PDB file of C-alpha atoms in Angstrom:
ATOM      1  CA  PRO A  82      96.893  90.235 103.569  1.00 78.00           C
ATOM      2  CA  GLU A  83      96.384  90.991 107.249  1.00 83.00           C
ATOM      3  CA  GLU A  84      95.103  87.486 107.870  1.00 85.00           C
ATOM      4  CA  HIS A  85      97.415  85.500 105.637  1.00 89.00           C
ATOM      5  CA  MET A  86     100.640  87.569 105.768  1.00 92.00           C
ATOM      6  CA  PRO A  87     100.845  89.533 109.056  1.00 94.00           C
ATOM      7  CA  TYR A  88     104.620  88.842 109.163  1.00 95.00           C
ATOM      8  CA  LEU A  89     105.102  90.748 105.900  1.00 95.00           C
ATOM      9  CA  LEU A  90     103.060  93.794 107.009  1.00 96.00           C
ATOM     10  CA  GLU A  91     104.878  93.684 110.377  1.00 97.00           C
ATOM     11  CA  ALA A  92     108.260  93.752 108.564  1.00 97.00           C
ATOM     12  CA  ILE A  93     107.124  96.723 106.501  1.00 97.00           C
ATOM     13  CA  ALA A  94     106.205  98.664 109.618  1.00 97.00           C
ATOM     14  CA  LEU A  95     109.498  97.723 111.288  1.00 98.00           C
ATOM     15  CA  ALA A  96     111.524  98.665 108.265  1.00 97.00           C
ATOM     16  CA  ARG A  97     109.734 102.026 107.967  1.00 97.00           C
ATOM     17  CA  ARG A  98     110.527 102.751 111.656  1.00 97.00           C
ATOM     18  CA  ASP A  99     114.199 101.711 111.487  1.00 97.00           C
ATOM     19  CA  LEU A 100     114.869 103.625 108.290  1.00 96.00           C
ATOM     20  CA  ARG A 101     114.011 106.822 110.250  1.00 95.00           C
ATOM     21  CA  GLY A 102     113.265 108.734 107.082  1.00 93.00           C
ATOM     22  CA  LYS A 103     116.642 108.283 105.553  1.00 95.00           C
ATOM     23  CA  VAL A 104     115.315 106.711 102.360  1.00 93.00           C
ATOM     24  CA  PRO A 105     111.717 105.929 101.250  1.00 95.00           C
ATOM     25  CA  LEU A 106     110.372 102.480 101.631  1.00 98.00           C
ATOM     26  CA  ILE A 107     108.974 101.160  98.437  1.00 98.00           C
ATOM     27  CA  GLY A 108     106.443  98.369  98.304  1.00 98.00           C
ATOM     28  CA  PHE A 109     105.822  96.139  95.292  1.00 97.00           C
ATOM     29  CA  SER A 110     103.681  93.505  93.554  1.00 98.00           C
ATOM     30  CA  GLY A 111     103.647  91.664  90.321  1.00 98.00           C
ATOM     31  CA  ALA A 112     100.892  92.892  87.948  1.00 98.00           C
ATOM     32  CA  PRO A 113      97.949  90.715  87.245  1.00 98.00           C
ATOM     33  CA  PHE A 114      99.106  89.640  83.750  1.00 97.00           C
ATOM     34  CA  THR A 115     102.548  88.732  84.981  1.00 96.00           C
ATOM     35  CA  LEU A 116     101.060  86.812  88.020  1.00 97.00           C
ATOM     36  CA  ALA A 117      98.945  84.868  85.680  1.00 96.00           C
ATOM     37  CA  SER A 118     101.960  84.097  83.486  1.00 94.00           C
ATOM     38  CA  TYR A 119     103.836  82.667  86.449  1.00 93.00           C
ATOM     39  CA  MET A 120     100.765  80.700  87.556  1.00 94.00           C
ATOM     40  CA  ILE A 121     100.085  79.093  84.118  1.00 93.00           C
ATOM     41  CA  ASP A 122     103.334  79.299  82.321  1.00 87.00           C
ATOM     42  CA  PRO A 123     106.071  79.261  84.901  1.00 83.00           C
ATOM     43  CA  ASP A 124     108.642  77.640  82.566  1.00 79.00           C
ATOM     44  CA  ALA A 125     107.644  79.324  79.416  1.00 64.00           C
ATOM     45  CA  GLY A 126     110.670  81.565  79.150  1.00 67.00           C
ATOM     46  CA  GLY A 127     108.695  84.333  77.585  1.00 68.00           C
ATOM     47  CA  ASN A 128     106.744  82.612  74.809  1.00 78.00           C
ATOM     48  CA  GLN A 129     103.501  82.438  76.997  1.00 87.00           C
ATOM     49  CA  LEU A 130     102.190  79.460  75.045  1.00 91.00           C
ATOM     50  CA  ARG A 131      99.699  78.246  77.729  1.00 93.00           C
ATOM     51  CA  LEU A 132      98.699  81.653  78.881  1.00 94.00           C
ATOM     52  CA  LYS A 133      98.165  83.090  75.445  1.00 95.00           C
ATOM     53  CA  SER A 134      96.257  79.900  74.379  1.00 95.00           C
ATOM     54  CA  LEU A 135      93.891  80.452  77.256  1.00 96.00           C
ATOM     55  CA  MET A 136      93.628  84.138  76.447  1.00 97.00           C
ATOM     56  CA  TYR A 137      92.610  83.490  72.802  1.00 98.00           C
ATOM     57  CA  ARG A 138      90.589  80.295  73.335  1.00 98.00           C
ATOM     58  CA  GLU A 139      88.842  81.065  76.601  1.00 98.00           C
ATOM     59  CA  PRO A 140      88.736  84.926  76.842  1.00 98.00           C
ATOM     60  CA  VAL A 141      85.994  84.808  79.447  1.00 98.00           C
ATOM     61  CA  ILE A 142      87.920  82.592  81.750  1.00 98.00           C
ATOM     62  CA  PHE A 143      91.131  84.571  81.195  1.00 98.00           C
ATOM     63  CA  GLN A 144      89.341  87.859  82.107  1.00 98.00           C
ATOM     64  CA  LEU A 145      87.909  86.272  85.177  1.00 98.00           C
ATOM     65  CA  LEU A 146      91.427  85.190  86.230  1.00 98.00           C
ATOM     66  CA  LEU A 147      92.823  88.747  85.713  1.00 99.00           C
ATOM     67  CA  GLU A 148      89.853  90.197  87.554  1.00 99.00           C
ATOM     68  CA  LYS A 149      90.541  88.004  90.571  1.00 99.00           C
ATOM     69  CA  LEU A 150      94.263  88.728  90.422  1.00 99.00           C
ATOM     70  CA  THR A 151      93.546  92.427  90.163  1.00 99.00           C
ATOM     71  CA  ASP A 152      91.455  92.284  93.343  1.00 98.00           C
ATOM     72  CA  MET A 153      94.327  90.561  95.098  1.00 98.00           C
ATOM     73  CA  VAL A 154      97.061  92.973  93.970  1.00 98.00           C
ATOM     74  CA  ILE A 155      94.850  95.929  95.147  1.00 98.00           C
ATOM     75  CA  ALA A 156      94.363  94.465  98.533  1.00 98.00           C
ATOM     76  CA  TYR A 157      98.025  93.470  98.774  1.00 98.00           C
ATOM     77  CA  LEU A 158      99.435  96.900  97.814  1.00 98.00           C
ATOM     78  CA  ASN A 159      96.963  98.925  99.840  1.00 98.00           C
ATOM     79  CA  ALA A 160      97.798  96.899 102.879  1.00 98.00           C
ATOM     80  CA  GLN A 161     101.511  97.645 102.320  1.00 98.00           C
ATOM     81  CA  ILE A 162     100.745 101.382 102.040  1.00 98.00           C
ATOM     82  CA  ALA A 163      98.636 101.251 105.313  1.00 97.00           C
ATOM     83  CA  HIS A 164     101.519  99.664 107.072  1.00 97.00           C
ATOM     84  CA  GLY A 165     104.235 102.180 105.920  1.00 97.00           C
ATOM     85  CA  ALA A 166     105.137 101.776 102.278  1.00 98.00           C
ATOM     86  CA  GLN A 167     105.831 105.319 100.954  1.00 98.00           C
ATOM     87  CA  ALA A 168     105.427 104.276  97.289  1.00 98.00           C
ATOM     88  CA  VAL A 169     104.407 101.188  95.506  1.00 99.00           C
ATOM     89  CA  GLN A 170     105.603  99.676  92.235  1.00 98.00           C
ATOM     90  CA  VAL A 171     103.720  97.223  90.032  1.00 99.00           C
ATOM     91  CA  PHE A 172     106.019  95.079  88.001  1.00 98.00           C
ATOM     92  CA  ASP A 173     104.470  93.734  84.691  1.00 97.00           C
ATOM     93  CA  THR A 174     107.593  91.763  83.674  1.00 93.00           C
ATOM     94  CA  TRP A 175     105.794  89.860  80.807  1.00 94.00           C
ATOM     95  CA  ALA A 176     103.512  92.559  79.427  1.00 96.00           C
ATOM     96  CA  GLY A 177     106.105  93.233  76.692  1.00 95.00           C
ATOM     97  CA  THR A 178     105.208  89.896  75.148  1.00 94.00           C
ATOM     98  CA  LEU A 179     101.816  91.237  74.152  1.00 96.00           C
ATOM     99  CA  SER A 180     100.932  93.231  71.168  1.00 97.00           C
ATOM    100  CA  ALA A 181      99.383  96.650  71.724  1.00 98.00           C
ATOM    101  CA  VAL A 182      96.067  95.279  70.413  1.00 99.00           C
ATOM    102  CA  ASP A 183      96.141  92.440  72.892  1.00 98.00           C
ATOM    103  CA  TYR A 184      97.261  94.716  75.760  1.00 98.00           C
ATOM    104  CA  LYS A 185      94.563  97.156  75.172  1.00 99.00           C
ATOM    105  CA  GLU A 186      91.861  94.459  74.998  1.00 98.00           C
ATOM    106  CA  PHE A 187      92.915  91.951  77.658  1.00 98.00           C
ATOM    107  CA  VAL A 188      95.104  93.844  80.201  1.00 98.00           C
ATOM    108  CA  LEU A 189      94.568  97.596  80.114  1.00 99.00           C
ATOM    109  CA  PRO A 190      91.038  97.581  81.719  1.00 98.00           C
ATOM    110  CA  HIS A 191      92.348  95.715  84.760  1.00 99.00           C
ATOM    111  CA  MET A 192      95.371  98.055  85.085  1.00 99.00           C
ATOM    112  CA  VAL A 193      93.123 101.067  84.890  1.00 99.00           C
ATOM    113  CA  ARG A 194      90.879  99.594  87.687  1.00 99.00           C
ATOM    114  CA  LEU A 195      94.026  98.651  89.706  1.00 99.00           C
ATOM    115  CA  PHE A 196      95.460 102.257  89.681  1.00 98.00           C
ATOM    116  CA  ASP A 197      92.049 103.781  90.041  1.00 98.00           C
ATOM    117  CA  THR A 198      91.588 101.752  93.307  1.00 98.00           C
ATOM    118  CA  LEU A 199      95.011 101.976  94.782  1.00 98.00           C
ATOM    119  CA  ASP A 200      95.601 104.386  97.561  1.00 97.00           C
ATOM    120  CA  ALA A 201      96.612 107.582  95.861  1.00 97.00           C
ATOM    121  CA  SER A 202      98.271 109.076  98.994  1.00 97.00           C
ATOM    122  CA  VAL A 203     101.605 107.620  97.711  1.00 98.00           C
ATOM    123  CA  PRO A 204     103.337 107.524  94.302  1.00 98.00           C
ATOM    124  CA  ARG A 205     102.216 104.517  92.256  1.00 98.00           C
ATOM    125  CA  ILE A 206     104.697 103.235  89.730  1.00 98.00           C
ATOM    126  CA  LEU A 207     104.200 100.910  86.828  1.00 98.00           C
ATOM    127  CA  PHE A 208     107.110  99.098  85.120  1.00 98.00           C
ATOM    128  CA  ALA A 209     107.188  96.742  82.215  1.00 96.00           C
ATOM    129  CA  VAL A 210     110.329  95.472  80.451  1.00 94.00           C
ATOM    130  CA  GLY A 211     110.365  95.408  76.711  1.00 95.00           C
ATOM    131  CA  SER A 212     107.290  97.573  76.482  1.00 96.00           C
ATOM    132  CA  SER A 213     108.266 100.495  74.309  1.00 96.00           C
ATOM    133  CA  HIS A 214     105.394  99.732  72.066  1.00 98.00           C
ATOM    134  CA  LEU A 215     103.014  99.958  75.023  1.00 98.00           C
ATOM    135  CA  ILE A 216     103.933 103.248  76.575  1.00 98.00           C
ATOM    136  CA  ARG A 217     101.007 105.149  75.157  1.00 97.00           C
ATOM    137  CA  LEU A 218      98.656 102.493  76.647  1.00 98.00           C
ATOM    138  CA  MET A 219     100.439 102.222  79.964  1.00 98.00           C
ATOM    139  CA  ASP A 220     100.200 105.994  80.312  1.00 97.00           C
ATOM    140  CA  ARG A 221      96.442 105.454  80.223  1.00 97.00           C
ATOM    141  CA  THR A 222      96.503 103.228  83.411  1.00 98.00           C
ATOM    142  CA  GLY A 223      96.659 106.256  85.599  1.00 97.00           C
ATOM    143  CA  CYS A 224      99.934 105.486  87.172  1.00 98.00           C
ATOM    144  CA  ASP A 225     101.887 108.368  88.686  1.00 98.00           C
ATOM    145  CA  VAL A 226     105.263 107.088  87.510  1.00 98.00           C
ATOM    146  CA  LEU A 227     106.120 105.164  84.395  1.00 98.00           C
ATOM    147  CA  GLY A 228     109.283 102.908  84.618  1.00 97.00           C
ATOM    148  CA  VAL A 229     110.913 102.258  81.283  1.00 97.00           C
ATOM    149  CA  ASP A 230     113.791  99.973  80.136  1.00 97.00           C
ATOM    150  CA  TRP A 231     116.886 100.955  78.149  1.00 97.00           C
ATOM    151  CA  ARG A 232     115.742 100.030  74.740  1.00 96.00           C
ATOM    152  CA  LEU A 233     114.556 103.488  73.765  1.00 97.00           C
ATOM    153  CA  PRO A 234     116.309 106.694  74.744  1.00 97.00           C
ATOM    154  CA  LEU A 235     114.664 108.241  77.777  1.00 97.00           C
ATOM    155  CA  ASP A 236     113.378 111.257  76.097  1.00 97.00           C
ATOM    156  CA  GLU A 237     111.751 109.310  73.327  1.00 97.00           C
ATOM    157  CA  SER A 238     110.028 107.053  75.796  1.00 96.00           C
ATOM    158  CA  TRP A 239     108.813 109.963  77.875  1.00 97.00           C
ATOM    159  CA  SER A 240     107.525 111.829  74.813  1.00 97.00           C
ATOM    160  CA  LEU A 241     105.345 108.769  73.879  1.00 96.00           C
ATOM    161  CA  ALA A 242     103.520 109.421  77.275  1.00 94.00           C
ATOM    162  CA  GLN A 243     103.384 113.264  76.448  1.00 92.00           C
ATOM    163  CA  PHE A 244     105.591 113.864  79.520  1.00 93.00           C
ATOM    164  CA  ARG A 245     102.567 113.440  81.644  1.00 88.00           C
ATOM    165  CA  PRO A 246     103.606 110.966  84.355  1.00 89.00           C
ATOM    166  CA  ALA A 247     106.890 111.084  86.098  1.00 97.00           C
ATOM    167  CA  ILE A 248     109.365 108.679  84.458  1.00 97.00           C
ATOM    168  CA  GLN A 249     111.807 106.216  86.022  1.00 97.00           C
ATOM    169  CA  GLY A 250     114.819 104.717  84.310  1.00 95.00           C
ATOM    170  CA  ASN A 251     116.594 103.845  82.151  1.00 96.00           C
ATOM    171  CA  LEU A 252     120.160 102.791  82.326  1.00 98.00           C
ATOM    172  CA  ASP A 253     120.980  99.273  80.942  1.00 98.00           C
ATOM    173  CA  PRO A 254     121.894  97.217  84.050  1.00 98.00           C
ATOM    174  CA  LEU A 255     124.787  95.669  82.201  1.00 98.00           C
ATOM    175  CA  ALA A 256     126.432  99.074  81.817  1.00 98.00           C
ATOM    176  CA  LEU A 257     127.424  98.620  85.421  1.00 99.00           C
ATOM    177  CA  PHE A 258     129.827  95.876  84.265  1.00 98.00           C
ATOM    178  CA  GLY A 259     131.757  98.315  81.940  1.00 98.00           C
ATOM    179  CA  PRO A 260     134.635 100.562  83.046  1.00 98.00           C
ATOM    180  CA  HIS A 261     133.757 103.620  85.132  1.00 98.00           C
ATOM    181  CA  GLN A 262     134.551 105.989  82.217  1.00 97.00           C
ATOM    182  CA  TYR A 263     131.976 104.165  79.980  1.00 98.00           C
ATOM    183  CA  LEU A 264     129.417 104.010  82.744  1.00 98.00           C
ATOM    184  CA  ALA A 265     129.836 107.783  83.392  1.00 97.00           C
ATOM    185  CA  GLY A 266     129.062 108.410  79.821  1.00 97.00           C
ATOM    186  CA  ARG A 267     125.905 106.324  79.853  1.00 97.00           C
ATOM    187  CA  VAL A 268     124.728 107.948  83.022  1.00 97.00           C
ATOM    188  CA  ARG A 269     125.293 111.459  81.666  1.00 95.00           C
ATOM    189  CA  ASP A 270     123.433 110.503  78.394  1.00 96.00           C
ATOM    190  CA  VAL A 271     120.373 109.568  80.381  1.00 97.00           C
ATOM    191  CA  LEU A 272     120.487 112.732  82.454  1.00 95.00           C
ATOM    192  CA  SER A 273     121.054 114.916  79.454  1.00 95.00           C
ATOM    193  CA  ARG A 274     117.871 113.583  77.962  1.00 96.00           C
ATOM    194  CA  VAL A 275     115.885 114.689  80.921  1.00 94.00           C
ATOM    195  CA  GLY A 276     116.946 118.265  80.328  1.00 88.00           C
ATOM    196  CA  THR A 277     115.176 120.759  82.565  1.00 89.00           C
ATOM    197  CA  ARG A 278     112.016 118.678  82.933  1.00 92.00           C
ATOM    198  CA  ARG A 279     111.075 117.710  86.456  1.00 93.00           C
ATOM    199  CA  GLY A 280     109.779 114.249  87.283  1.00 96.00           C
ATOM    200  CA  HIS A 281     112.629 111.978  86.431  1.00 96.00           C
ATOM    201  CA  VAL A 282     113.648 109.169  88.878  1.00 96.00           C
ATOM    202  CA  PHE A 283     117.066 107.793  87.886  1.00 97.00           C
ATOM    203  CA  ASN A 284     117.120 104.026  87.905  1.00 97.00           C
ATOM    204  CA  LEU A 285     118.172 100.972  86.005  1.00 98.00           C
ATOM    205  CA  GLY A 286     116.093  99.854  83.091  1.00 97.00           C
ATOM    206  CA  HIS A 287     115.589  96.411  84.745  1.00 95.00           C
ATOM    207  CA  GLY A 288     116.687  94.590  87.836  1.00 94.00           C
ATOM    208  CA  ILE A 289     120.180  94.749  89.076  1.00 96.00           C
ATOM    209  CA  LEU A 290     122.114  91.423  88.648  1.00 97.00           C
ATOM    210  CA  PRO A 291     123.578  89.727  91.759  1.00 97.00           C
ATOM    211  CA  SER A 292     127.037  89.745  90.241  1.00 98.00           C
ATOM    212  CA  THR A 293     127.139  93.524  89.662  1.00 98.00           C
ATOM    213  CA  PRO A 294     130.355  95.053  90.925  1.00 98.00           C
ATOM    214  CA  LEU A 295     129.580  96.997  94.132  1.00 98.00           C
ATOM    215  CA  ASP A 296     132.167  99.605  93.337  1.00 98.00           C
ATOM    216  CA  SER A 297     130.266 100.408  90.096  1.00 98.00           C
ATOM    217  CA  VAL A 298     126.992 100.709  92.142  1.00 98.00           C
ATOM    218  CA  ALA A 299     128.622 103.151  94.467  1.00 98.00           C
ATOM    219  CA  PHE A 300     130.080 105.160  91.581  1.00 98.00           C
ATOM    220  CA  LEU A 301     126.821 105.299  89.929  1.00 98.00           C
ATOM    221  CA  ILE A 302     124.993 106.647  92.981  1.00 97.00           C
ATOM    222  CA  ASP A 303     127.743 109.308  93.633  1.00 97.00           C
ATOM    223  CA  LEU A 304     127.685 110.364  89.981  1.00 97.00           C
ATOM    224  CA  VAL A 305     123.917 110.780  89.926  1.00 96.00           C
ATOM    225  CA  HIS A 306     123.865 112.705  93.146  1.00 94.00           C
ATOM    226  CA  GLN A 307     126.696 114.994  91.935  1.00 93.00           C
ATOM    227  CA  SER A 308     125.008 115.629  88.582  1.00 88.00           C
ATOM    228  CA  ARG A 309     121.776 116.517  90.311  1.00 76.00           C
ATOM    229  CA  LEU A 310     123.577 118.959  92.569  1.00 74.00           C
ATOM    230  CA  GLU A 311     125.213 120.576  89.570  1.00 76.00           C
ATOM    231  CA  LEU A 312     121.770 121.174  88.169  1.00 65.00           C
ATOM    232  CA  GLY A 313     120.537 122.619  91.427  1.00 63.00           C
ATOM    233  CA  GLU A 314     118.149 119.686  92.171  1.00 59.00           C
ATOM    234  CA  THR A 315     117.671 117.661  95.287  1.00 50.00           C
TER     235      THR A 315
END
């Protein structure tokens, strides 16, 4: 990364400096399986026909591809950390298209190596959309924080990981398009499922849409902060 993307690493260092500690700077990367998906099946729309065909028909080649991509992700994220990222998140957008059996066989070993090799001086987050059936396996990767989508209630998702890692989520991004009264109810539901447990990072259960009303975003942030203060948290 230092040789091929010095501009990115410089941008991270400058952003860290200019933020002056007001908010943490989070680095990110796609996960090896998701990167392979975009390389081989960029227009698949989720069916992963070419990628899964390679995985089943040529497993040795598939594993070599993921091994190489894992090396690249490790180097990429460690460089971000070295230049100022205070946490890193690995997005496995397409992992949810895999069965638990396939994830365990083809993906989990690479994810374990990834998190085992990443700089552990900062929190390391793993997120995969549509992955409720994979939570127990994702917990075995060694990530510090597990990001979950909105499809399962937060406490149910967390319990599948035995409440071991911290958890991030899990408001449906489209809830931000509803009236504030509805949004408040959904936010409070998420927070109520946390209870008195520590280690919850409130977040959406997937990416925020460009057309999301900004006033709803501000309302959400204020509500979460206020709720945390009422619970005596910071």
